[in-house]
Amino acid sequence: MTPTSSSAIAAFRALHVPGDPLILVNIWDAGSAKAVAAAGARAIATGSYGVAGAQGRADGENFPLDDVLENLRRILDVTDLPVTIDMESGYGADPAAVGASISRAREAGAAGVNIEDRLPGASELLPIAAAQARYRAAADTGLFVNARCDVFRGRDAGKDGAALVAATLERAHVYADAGAGSLFVPFLADAGCIGAICEASPLPVNILRSPAGPTHAELATLGVARISHGHQPWAAAMAWLTAQVETVLGGGEPAY
């Protein structure tokens, strides 16, 4: 187990270029990491939903931290690419605990982490100061922190877009001051809002790819620096498997 070097973290940071986004097709274990790496990925990213789901668990820090880190070690055993892991709300009741958990991820070899500004199971966002303290504790470990901002979760961008963009940018500046490396704004498919955030954000912007939203090329044009696929690859793989089993058990022949 080798702690991630500062140069490796810097190299991962350099992949976040507005207009030339890092595309991350999120994986859930060592096998899926090998498949994505073989296809030419520049980095590997886990998605907490798929990681938990692959173990028959629900998302929301129900997959224990020790298991999260063991999964990371197995992924690192099969790839030399930088690996960033989704650590949900930071696996900590307070900033000090978050820092301790993220330090363990660096000790295990991660280059980056994704952390949310909501606590597990909560709908409301953390107060800005509380979120800032947690992001600062994570960033102080030296890892690249992708600061997730859930302002658009459950909201109507078509109706309240301007106010939601303003609230997102307010948090973006606070999270940047805390040392975050990028701003992750999921649940947003509105091109106008995405462009406005990219134009004014102090941090490179990560957008969750949506079938209803802009294409990869359009996101690049809007200034996005990182595109994540979230739980979608795992969900698609499971849906494919279920469909094949239904075919076989129904007397048919599978597609494989």
Tab-separated table of C-alpha atoms in Angstrom, residues 26-176:
chain	number	residue	atom	x	y	z
A	26	ASN	CA	-17.946	5.139	-13.618
A	27	ILE	CA	-17.057	1.614	-12.520
A	28	TRP	CA	-17.807	-0.501	-9.467
A	29	ASP	CA	-15.061	-3.111	-9.068
A	30	ALA	CA	-11.707	-4.283	-10.404
A	31	GLY	CA	-13.264	-6.157	-13.322
A	32	SER	CA	-15.244	-3.180	-14.569
A	33	ALA	CA	-12.156	-0.994	-14.068
A	34	LYS	CA	-10.154	-3.278	-16.372
A	35	ALA	CA	-12.877	-3.109	-19.018
A	36	VAL	CA	-13.028	0.687	-18.938
A	37	ALA	CA	-9.229	1.024	-18.936
A	38	ALA	CA	-8.951	-1.328	-21.925
A	39	ALA	CA	-11.328	0.932	-23.856
A	40	GLY	CA	-8.895	3.842	-23.528
A	41	ALA	CA	-10.014	5.722	-20.422
A	42	ARG	CA	-7.662	8.395	-19.074
A	43	ALA	CA	-8.727	7.833	-15.454
A	44	ILE	CA	-10.912	5.535	-13.394
A	45	ALA	CA	-13.790	6.678	-11.186
A	46	THR	CA	-16.036	4.662	-8.941
A	47	GLY	CA	-19.684	5.523	-8.385
A	48	SER	CA	-20.987	4.829	-4.895
A	49	TYR	CA	-24.391	3.641	-6.134
A	50	GLY	CA	-22.877	0.967	-8.349
A	51	VAL	CA	-20.226	-0.033	-5.800
A	52	ALA	CA	-22.904	-0.561	-3.163
A	53	GLY	CA	-25.314	-2.172	-5.612
A	54	ALA	CA	-22.693	-4.677	-6.766
A	55	GLN	CA	-22.574	-5.889	-3.162
A	56	GLY	CA	-26.362	-6.020	-2.823
A	57	ARG	CA	-26.403	-2.902	-0.665
A	58	ALA	CA	-28.178	0.437	-0.893
A	59	ASP	CA	-26.368	3.699	-1.575
A	60	GLY	CA	-25.863	6.127	1.305
A	61	GLU	CA	-22.684	4.973	3.085
A	62	ASN	CA	-24.225	1.542	3.682
A	63	PHE	CA	-21.057	0.009	2.208
A	64	PRO	CA	-18.554	0.199	5.108
A	65	LEU	CA	-15.474	2.359	4.696
A	66	ASP	CA	-13.127	-0.602	5.167
A	67	ASP	CA	-14.856	-2.310	2.241
A	68	VAL	CA	-14.747	0.855	0.146
A	69	LEU	CA	-10.978	1.020	0.633
A	70	GLU	CA	-10.502	-2.695	-0.015
A	71	ASN	CA	-12.429	-2.259	-3.262
A	72	LEU	CA	-10.105	0.647	-4.105
A	73	ARG	CA	-7.023	-1.494	-3.467
A	74	ARG	CA	-8.330	-4.212	-5.769
A	75	ILE	CA	-8.974	-1.633	-8.495
A	76	LEU	CA	-5.480	-0.195	-8.099
A	77	ASP	CA	-4.052	-3.693	-8.442
A	78	VAL	CA	-5.345	-3.930	-12.022
A	79	THR	CA	-4.671	-0.440	-13.410
A	80	ASP	CA	-1.960	2.196	-13.453
A	81	LEU	CA	-4.481	4.926	-14.286
A	82	PRO	CA	-5.330	7.526	-11.644
A	83	VAL	CA	-8.319	6.419	-9.590
A	84	THR	CA	-10.847	8.701	-7.947
A	85	ILE	CA	-13.426	7.212	-5.605
A	86	ASP	CA	-16.885	8.315	-4.615
A	87	MET	CA	-16.862	8.690	-0.839
A	88	GLU	CA	-20.428	9.995	-0.640
A	89	SER	CA	-20.626	12.434	2.295
A	90	GLY	CA	-17.046	11.798	3.369
A	91	TYR	CA	-17.619	8.932	5.814
A	92	GLY	CA	-17.380	11.175	8.842
A	93	ALA	CA	-19.710	12.682	11.426
A	94	ASP	CA	-17.604	15.847	11.600
A	95	PRO	CA	-14.791	17.478	9.607
A	96	ALA	CA	-12.044	15.743	11.585
A	97	ALA	CA	-13.586	12.353	10.873
A	98	VAL	CA	-13.967	13.250	7.191
A	99	GLY	CA	-10.292	14.177	7.057
A	100	ALA	CA	-9.329	10.874	8.673
A	101	SER	CA	-11.395	8.902	6.162
A	102	ILE	CA	-10.002	10.770	3.163
A	103	SER	CA	-6.463	10.327	4.510
A	104	ARG	CA	-7.067	6.580	4.452
A	105	ALA	CA	-8.053	6.845	0.787
A	106	ARG	CA	-4.778	8.617	0.018
A	107	GLU	CA	-2.834	6.010	1.971
A	108	ALA	CA	-4.533	3.336	-0.125
A	109	GLY	CA	-3.495	5.063	-3.369
A	110	ALA	CA	-6.445	7.149	-4.563
A	111	ALA	CA	-5.736	10.270	-6.619
A	112	GLY	CA	-9.057	11.922	-5.890
A	113	VAL	CA	-12.360	11.690	-4.077
A	114	ASN	CA	-15.911	12.795	-4.674
A	115	ILE	CA	-17.776	14.222	-1.655
A	116	GLU	CA	-21.355	15.485	-1.364
A	117	ASP	CA	-22.725	18.503	0.458
A	118	ARG	CA	-25.569	16.458	1.932
A	119	LEU	CA	-25.370	13.903	4.727
A	120	PRO	CA	-26.403	10.288	4.031
A	121	GLY	CA	-30.159	9.997	3.674
A	122	ALA	CA	-30.743	13.751	3.994
A	123	SER	CA	-32.620	15.781	1.409
A	124	GLU	CA	-31.522	19.221	2.540
A	125	LEU	CA	-28.059	20.561	1.813
A	126	LEU	CA	-25.646	21.187	4.627
A	127	PRO	CA	-25.312	24.835	5.684
A	128	ILE	CA	-22.579	26.406	3.594
A	129	ALA	CA	-20.160	26.817	6.488
A	130	ALA	CA	-20.604	23.189	7.546
A	131	ALA	CA	-20.031	21.943	4.007
A	132	GLN	CA	-16.981	24.185	3.668
A	133	ALA	CA	-15.428	22.735	6.819
A	134	ARG	CA	-15.887	19.192	5.550
A	135	TYR	CA	-14.423	20.043	2.137
A	136	ARG	CA	-11.471	21.795	3.753
A	137	ALA	CA	-10.734	18.737	5.892
A	138	ALA	CA	-10.803	16.562	2.787
A	139	ALA	CA	-8.657	18.917	0.707
A	140	ASP	CA	-6.089	19.266	3.499
A	141	THR	CA	-5.160	15.611	2.903
A	142	GLY	CA	-3.750	16.677	-0.459
A	143	LEU	CA	-6.137	14.595	-2.549
A	144	PHE	CA	-8.036	16.133	-5.456
A	145	VAL	CA	-11.531	16.839	-4.137
A	146	ASN	CA	-14.482	16.886	-6.506
A	147	ALA	CA	-16.975	18.924	-4.499
A	148	ARG	CA	-20.492	17.828	-5.296
A	149	CYS	CA	-23.122	20.555	-5.068
A	150	ASP	CA	-26.718	19.305	-4.987
A	151	VAL	CA	-28.494	22.647	-5.428
A	152	PHE	CA	-30.329	21.373	-8.537
A	153	ARG	CA	-31.438	18.080	-6.948
A	154	GLY	CA	-35.218	17.847	-7.172
A	155	ARG	CA	-35.520	21.385	-8.553
A	156	ASP	CA	-36.879	22.758	-11.826
A	157	ALA	CA	-34.086	24.391	-13.804
A	158	GLY	CA	-36.565	25.652	-16.377
A	159	LYS	CA	-38.513	27.550	-13.733
A	160	ASP	CA	-35.876	28.531	-11.176
A	161	GLY	CA	-32.680	28.325	-13.217
A	162	ALA	CA	-31.289	31.782	-12.487
A	163	ALA	CA	-31.709	31.453	-8.729
A	164	LEU	CA	-30.297	27.927	-8.730
A	165	VAL	CA	-27.269	29.021	-10.759
A	166	ALA	CA	-26.650	31.861	-8.278
A	167	ALA	CA	-26.917	29.491	-5.309
A	168	THR	CA	-24.558	27.038	-6.997
A	169	LEU	CA	-21.983	29.723	-7.713
A	170	GLU	CA	-22.154	30.978	-4.137
A	171	ARG	CA	-21.240	27.505	-2.944
A	172	ALA	CA	-18.634	27.124	-5.702
A	173	HIS	CA	-16.656	30.095	-4.363
A	174	VAL	CA	-16.850	28.782	-0.806
A	175	TYR	CA	-15.805	25.289	-1.853
A	176	ALA	CA	-12.925	26.701	-3.892
